[in-house]
């Protein structure tokens, strides 16, 4: 899975571009796991980039 982690002003978020990559996942569950600093990538949350 391609993602970018960005941080600034004391916060960090994981970004996944769904316009370039299609994933059939439960994103609320993924956010819980990927944001876990002891198990996953670690961050304050998950941002999904998608068509508006």
mmCIF file of C-alpha atoms in Angstrom:
data_model
loop_
_atom_site.group_PDB
_atom_site.id
_atom_site.type_symbol
_atom_site.label_atom_id
_atom_site.label_comp_id
_atom_site.label_asym_id
_atom_site.label_seq_id
_atom_site.Cartn_x
_atom_site.Cartn_y
_atom_site.Cartn_z
ATOM 1 C CA UNK A 1 0.000 0.000 0.000
ATOM 2 C CA UNK A 2 1.380 3.388 -1.003
ATOM 3 C CA UNK A 3 1.083 6.151 1.582
ATOM 4 C CA UNK A 4 2.785 9.360 2.681
ATOM 5 C CA UNK A 5 3.256 10.461 6.277
ATOM 6 C CA UNK A 6 3.431 14.222 6.851
ATOM 7 C CA UNK A 7 3.919 16.167 10.029
ATOM 8 C CA UNK A 8 3.837 19.764 11.173
ATOM 9 C CA UNK A 9 2.869 21.853 14.188
ATOM 10 C CA UNK A 10 3.084 18.800 16.442
ATOM 11 C CA UNK A 11 0.687 16.637 14.419
ATOM 12 C CA UNK A 12 1.298 13.844 11.939
ATOM 13 C CA UNK A 13 -1.091 12.212 9.513
ATOM 14 C CA UNK A 14 -0.939 9.323 7.062
ATOM 15 C CA UNK A 15 -2.228 10.167 3.567
ATOM 16 C CA UNK A 16 -3.485 7.600 1.040
ATOM 17 C CA UNK A 17 -4.291 8.734 -2.512
ATOM 18 C CA UNK A 18 -7.409 6.840 -3.606
ATOM 19 C CA UNK A 19 -7.487 8.638 -6.956
ATOM 20 C CA UNK A 20 -4.335 6.797 -8.081
ATOM 21 C CA UNK A 21 -4.825 3.535 -6.183
ATOM 22 C CA UNK A 22 -8.043 1.632 -5.552
ATOM 23 C CA UNK A 23 -8.258 -0.360 -2.337
ATOM 24 C CA UNK A 24 -11.295 -2.354 -1.240
ATOM 25 C CA UNK A 25 -10.786 -1.966 2.519
ATOM 26 C CA UNK A 26 -12.626 -1.020 5.693
ATOM 27 C CA UNK A 27 -10.973 2.397 6.077
ATOM 28 C CA UNK A 28 -12.222 3.059 9.616
ATOM 29 C CA UNK A 29 -10.594 -0.191 10.731
ATOM 30 C CA UNK A 30 -7.451 0.596 8.741
ATOM 31 C CA UNK A 31 -7.235 4.037 10.396
ATOM 32 C CA UNK A 32 -7.292 2.427 13.844
ATOM 33 C CA UNK A 33 -4.448 0.048 13.005
ATOM 34 C CA UNK A 34 -2.257 2.310 10.869
ATOM 35 C CA UNK A 35 -2.380 5.204 13.372
ATOM 36 C CA UNK A 36 -1.317 2.971 16.297
ATOM 37 C CA UNK A 37 2.204 4.081 17.234
ATOM 38 C CA UNK A 38 3.082 0.664 18.708
ATOM 39 C CA UNK A 39 1.644 -1.547 15.963
ATOM 40 C CA UNK A 40 1.300 0.499 12.779
ATOM 41 C CA UNK A 41 2.935 3.500 11.146
ATOM 42 C CA UNK A 42 1.794 5.816 13.920
ATOM 43 C CA UNK A 43 0.013 9.115 13.543
ATOM 44 C CA UNK A 44 -2.840 11.332 14.650
ATOM 45 C CA UNK A 45 -5.086 10.025 11.900
ATOM 46 C CA UNK A 46 -5.627 8.874 8.347
ATOM 47 C CA UNK A 47 -6.450 11.223 5.455
ATOM 48 C CA UNK A 48 -7.970 9.700 2.311
ATOM 49 C CA UNK A 49 -7.546 11.681 -0.909
ATOM 50 C CA UNK A 50 -10.522 11.014 -3.155
ATOM 51 C CA UNK A 51 -12.580 12.638 -5.870
ATOM 52 C CA UNK A 52 -15.073 15.152 -4.453
#
